[in-house]
CSV table of C-alpha atoms in Angstrom, one decimal:
chain,number,residue,atom,x,y,z
K,1,MET,CA,176.2,101.7,99.8
K,2,LYS,CA,177.1,99.8,103.0
K,3,ASN,CA,174.5,99.0,105.8
K,4,ARG,CA,174.3,102.0,108.2
K,5,LYS,CA,174.7,101.4,111.9
K,6,LYS,CA,171.3,101.6,113.6
K,7,LEU,CA,171.3,104.2,116.3
K,8,VAL,CA,168.3,104.2,118.8
K,9,VAL,CA,167.8,107.2,120.9
K,10,LEU,CA,165.4,107.2,123.8
K,11,THR,CA,164.5,110.8,124.6
K,12,GLY,CA,162.7,112.4,127.9
K,13,ALA,CA,161.5,115.7,128.7
K,14,GLY,CA,165.0,117.2,129.2
K,15,MET,CA,165.3,116.9,125.3
K,16,SER,CA,162.7,120.0,125.1
K,17,VAL,CA,163.8,121.8,128.2
K,18,GLU,CA,165.9,124.0,126.0
K,19,SER,CA,163.0,124.9,123.6
K,20,GLY,CA,161.3,126.4,126.5
K,21,LEU,CA,158.9,123.4,127.6
K,22,SER,CA,158.8,122.6,131.3
K,23,THR,CA,158.8,119.2,132.8
K,24,PHE,CA,156.6,117.4,135.4
K,25,ARG,CA,159.4,116.3,137.7
K,26,GLY,CA,161.7,119.4,137.4
K,27,SER,CA,158.5,121.5,138.5
K,28,GLY,CA,157.6,119.7,141.6
K,29,GLY,CA,155.2,117.3,139.9
K,30,MET,CA,153.3,120.5,138.4
K,31,TRP,CA,152.6,121.2,135.0
K,32,GLY,CA,151.1,124.7,133.9
K,33,GLN,CA,150.1,125.0,137.8
K,34,HIS,CA,148.1,121.7,137.6
K,35,ARG,CA,148.9,118.4,139.7
K,36,VAL,CA,149.3,115.3,137.5
K,37,GLU,CA,146.4,113.6,139.1
K,38,ASP,CA,144.2,116.3,138.2
K,39,VAL,CA,145.0,116.4,134.3
K,40,ALA,CA,147.0,113.4,133.3
K,41,THR,CA,145.4,110.3,134.8
K,42,ILE,CA,142.3,108.3,133.4
K,43,ASP,CA,140.5,108.8,136.6
K,44,ALA,CA,140.9,112.8,136.1
K,45,TRP,CA,139.3,112.3,132.6
K,46,TYR,CA,136.3,110.3,134.1
K,47,LYS,CA,136.1,112.9,136.8
K,48,ASP,CA,136.2,116.1,135.0
K,49,PRO,CA,136.7,115.8,131.2
K,50,GLU,CA,136.2,119.5,130.4
K,51,LYS,CA,139.0,120.4,132.6
K,52,VAL,CA,141.3,117.7,131.1
K,53,LEU,CA,140.4,119.1,127.7
K,54,ASP,CA,140.9,122.6,128.6
K,55,PHE,CA,144.4,121.7,130.0
K,56,TYR,CA,145.5,120.1,126.9
K,57,ASN,CA,144.1,123.0,124.6
K,58,ILE,CA,146.3,125.0,126.6
K,59,ARG,CA,149.5,123.0,125.9
K,60,ARG,CA,148.7,123.0,122.3
K,61,LYS,CA,148.7,126.6,122.1
K,62,GLU,CA,151.8,126.8,123.9
K,63,LEU,CA,153.5,124.2,121.5
K,64,SER,CA,152.5,126.2,118.5
K,65,GLY,CA,155.1,128.8,119.6
K,66,VAL,CA,157.8,126.6,120.4
K,67,TYR,CA,160.5,125.4,118.2
K,68,PRO,CA,163.3,122.7,117.8
K,69,ASN,CA,166.5,123.4,119.9
K,70,ASP,CA,170.2,122.4,118.9
K,71,GLY,CA,169.6,119.0,120.3
K,72,HIS,CA,166.7,118.1,118.1
K,73,ILE,CA,168.4,119.6,115.0
K,74,VAL,CA,171.8,117.8,115.6
K,75,LEU,CA,169.9,114.6,116.1
K,76,ALA,CA,168.0,114.9,112.9
K,77,THR,CA,171.3,115.4,110.6
K,78,LEU,CA,172.5,112.0,112.1
K,79,GLU,CA,170.0,110.5,109.6
K,80,GLU,CA,172.6,111.3,107.0
K,81,ASP,CA,175.1,108.6,108.4
K,82,PHE,CA,172.9,106.4,110.6
K,83,ASP,CA,169.9,104.6,110.7
K,84,VAL,CA,168.1,106.6,113.4
K,85,GLU,CA,165.1,105.5,115.3
K,86,ILE,CA,163.9,107.9,118.0
K,87,ILE,CA,161.7,106.4,120.9
K,88,THR,CA,160.4,109.5,122.7
K,89,GLN,CA,158.5,109.8,125.9
K,90,ASN,CA,157.7,113.2,124.8
K,91,VAL,CA,154.0,114.2,123.5
K,92,ASP,CA,155.6,117.4,121.8
K,93,ASN,CA,156.3,117.3,117.9
K,94,LEU,CA,159.8,118.9,118.0
K,95,HIS,CA,161.5,115.8,116.9
K,96,GLU,CA,159.3,116.1,113.6
K,97,LYS,CA,159.5,119.8,113.3
K,98,ALA,CA,163.4,119.2,113.3
K,99,GLY,CA,163.3,116.7,110.4
K,100,SER,CA,163.6,113.6,112.1
K,101,THR,CA,161.7,110.9,110.3
K,102,HIS,CA,161.3,107.6,112.5
K,103,ILE,CA,159.8,108.4,115.8
K,104,THR,CA,157.8,106.3,118.2
K,105,HIS,CA,155.8,108.3,120.6
K,106,LEU,CA,155.5,106.2,123.7
K,107,HIS,CA,153.0,108.4,125.5
K,108,GLY,CA,151.0,109.8,122.8
K,109,GLU,CA,151.0,113.0,120.7
K,110,LEU,CA,149.8,116.4,121.8
K,111,MET,CA,148.8,117.3,118.2
K,112,LYS,CA,146.5,114.4,117.8
K,113,VAL,CA,143.0,113.3,119.4
K,114,ARG,CA,141.3,110.1,119.3
K,115,SER,CA,137.8,108.6,119.6
K,116,THR,CA,136.7,107.1,122.9
K,117,GLY,CA,134.8,104.5,120.9
K,118,PRO,CA,135.5,101.4,119.6
K,119,GLY,CA,138.6,101.2,117.4
K,120,ALA,CA,140.1,104.5,119.3
K,121,GLU,CA,140.4,106.2,115.7
K,122,VAL,CA,143.1,108.9,115.6
K,123,PHE,CA,142.5,112.3,114.2
K,124,GLU,CA,145.6,114.9,113.6
K,125,LEU,CA,144.7,118.6,114.6
K,126,THR,CA,146.0,121.6,112.4
K,127,PRO,CA,147.6,124.8,113.7
K,128,GLU,CA,144.1,126.5,112.7
K,129,ASN,CA,142.3,124.2,114.9
K,130,LEU,CA,144.0,123.3,118.3
K,131,GLU,CA,140.8,123.2,120.6
K,132,ILE,CA,138.7,120.0,121.4
K,133,LYS,CA,135.5,120.8,123.7
K,134,LEU,CA,133.3,118.5,125.5
K,135,GLY,CA,130.8,117.7,122.9
K,136,ASP,CA,133.2,117.6,119.9
K,137,LYS,CA,132.8,114.1,118.3
K,138,CYS,CA,134.5,111.8,115.8
K,139,PRO,CA,132.4,110.9,112.7
K,140,LYS,CA,131.1,107.7,114.6
K,141,GLY,CA,129.4,110.0,117.2
K,142,TYR,CA,132.1,109.3,120.2
K,143,GLN,CA,133.5,112.1,122.1
K,144,LEU,CA,137.2,113.1,121.3
K,145,ARG,CA,139.8,113.0,123.8
K,146,PRO,CA,143.8,113.7,123.9
K,147,HIS,CA,145.8,111.3,122.1
K,148,ILE,CA,148.0,111.0,125.2
K,149,VAL,CA,148.9,107.8,127.3
K,150,TRP,CA,147.9,108.9,130.9
K,151,PHE,CA,148.8,107.3,134.3
K,152,GLY,CA,146.8,104.3,134.7
K,153,GLU,CA,146.7,103.4,130.9
K,154,ALA,CA,148.9,100.8,128.9
K,155,VAL,CA,151.7,102.1,126.8
K,156,SER,CA,150.6,100.4,123.7
K,157,GLU,CA,153.8,101.3,121.9
K,158,MET,CA,156.1,99.5,124.3
K,159,ASN,CA,156.4,96.2,122.5
K,160,LYS,CA,157.4,98.1,119.3
K,161,ALA,CA,159.9,100.1,121.5
K,162,ILE,CA,161.5,96.9,122.5
K,163,ASN,CA,161.9,95.4,119.2
K,164,ILE,CA,163.7,98.6,118.1
K,165,THR,CA,165.9,98.7,120.9
K,166,GLU,CA,166.9,95.0,120.3
K,167,LYS,CA,168.2,96.0,117.0
K,168,ALA,CA,170.5,98.8,118.2
K,169,ASP,CA,174.3,99.1,117.2
K,170,VAL,CA,174.2,102.3,119.5
K,171,PHE,CA,171.9,103.4,122.1
K,172,LEU,CA,171.5,107.0,123.4
K,173,VAL,CA,169.5,108.4,126.1
K,174,ILE,CA,168.7,112.2,126.2
K,175,GLY,CA,166.9,114.0,128.9
K,176,THR,CA,165.2,111.5,131.1
K,177,SER,CA,165.8,110.5,134.5
K,178,LEU,CA,165.3,106.9,133.8
K,179,ASN,CA,162.5,106.8,136.6
K,180,VAL,CA,159.5,106.3,134.5
K,181,TYR,CA,158.6,103.0,133.7
K,182,PRO,CA,158.0,101.1,131.4
K,183,ALA,CA,160.3,103.2,129.3
K,184,ALA,CA,163.3,103.1,131.7
K,185,GLY,CA,163.2,99.4,131.2
K,186,LEU,CA,164.3,99.8,127.7
K,187,LEU,CA,168.0,99.8,128.8
K,188,ASN,CA,167.5,96.0,129.6
K,189,TYR,CA,166.6,95.2,126.2
K,190,VAL,CA,170.1,96.7,124.8
K,191,LEU,CA,172.2,93.7,123.6
K,192,SER,CA,175.4,92.8,125.3
K,193,GLY,CA,178.3,95.0,123.8
K,194,VAL,CA,176.1,97.9,122.5
K,195,PRO,CA,177.6,101.0,123.4
K,196,VAL,CA,175.4,103.0,125.7
K,197,TYR,CA,175.5,106.8,125.9
K,198,LEU,CA,173.5,109.2,128.2
K,199,ILE,CA,173.1,113.0,127.8
K,200,ASP,CA,171.9,115.0,130.7
K,201,PRO,CA,173.1,118.0,132.8
K,202,ASN,CA,171.8,116.2,136.1
K,203,GLU,CA,172.8,113.3,138.0
K,204,VAL,CA,171.2,109.9,136.7
K,205,ASN,CA,171.4,106.8,138.4
K,206,VAL,CA,172.6,104.3,136.0
K,207,ASN,CA,172.6,101.5,138.5
K,208,GLY,CA,176.2,100.4,137.6
K,209,LYS,CA,175.6,100.0,133.9
K,210,ASN,CA,178.4,100.5,131.8
K,211,ILE,CA,177.1,103.9,130.2
K,212,THR,CA,179.3,106.8,128.8
K,213,VAL,CA,177.8,109.9,130.6
K,214,ILE,CA,177.8,113.4,128.7
K,215,LYS,CA,177.0,115.9,131.3
K,216,LYS,CA,175.4,118.6,129.3
K,217,GLY,CA,172.1,119.8,128.3
K,218,ALA,CA,170.7,118.4,124.9
K,219,GLY,CA,172.2,120.9,122.7
K,220,GLU,CA,175.7,121.1,123.7
K,221,GLY,CA,175.5,117.2,124.6
K,222,MET,CA,174.3,116.3,121.0
K,223,LYS,CA,177.4,118.2,119.6
K,224,GLU,CA,179.7,116.3,121.6
K,225,PHE,CA,178.0,113.0,120.9
K,226,LYS,CA,178.0,113.7,117.2
K,227,GLU,CA,181.8,114.0,117.5
K,228,MET,CA,182.1,110.5,119.3
K,229,LEU,CA,179.9,108.9,116.7
K,230,LYS,CA,182.6,109.7,114.1
K,231,ILE,CA,184.6,106.5,115.2
K,232,LEU,CA,181.6,104.4,115.3
K,233,LYS,CA,180.4,104.9,111.7
């Protein structure tokens, strides 16, 4: 069997919009009627951890009733012909639910929590146990917190994402404004000559880069992109 080409995909919040999940930027900097500063920063955690925990408990309950859209599903099918690596800014688990198997979560995962103690051990939640309260502790006695990279925290998976990007034979961006750094900077690590595609129904500033734009939502855009890939296999 010949070596398959590596398709690296960067996904943002627009990837999950068709599944019913809203975006911060698409809702005026609000998420669930909360300001980003109040629930998605390290300062918010120190100021009012109970409020932050309650916010993410609600988000998990919302996520439990949400399913992958056509974009997620078509992307998962591409593993039949390509070596697919997904780098996502999303904290949902819709790529996993759709069947994709190689996913790097830059900003953490909603369905996981971690210890606030040394080592920051990570624990996966179950559909039967979606809530974390103040006083819920890891086996070593430290308070649990959402496994989310908040504003003001380092993106620990960034180096891994850069290494993946540098190996791309094809690079695809779906549903991100390319305004959130450091993730937006990944385009700078795509090697010269590697074809780059972008799927988004909105205008995205690509700064003069040679990018093939598919101005559609994730579902229809992925179907069109899959047809384009036939000549690149």
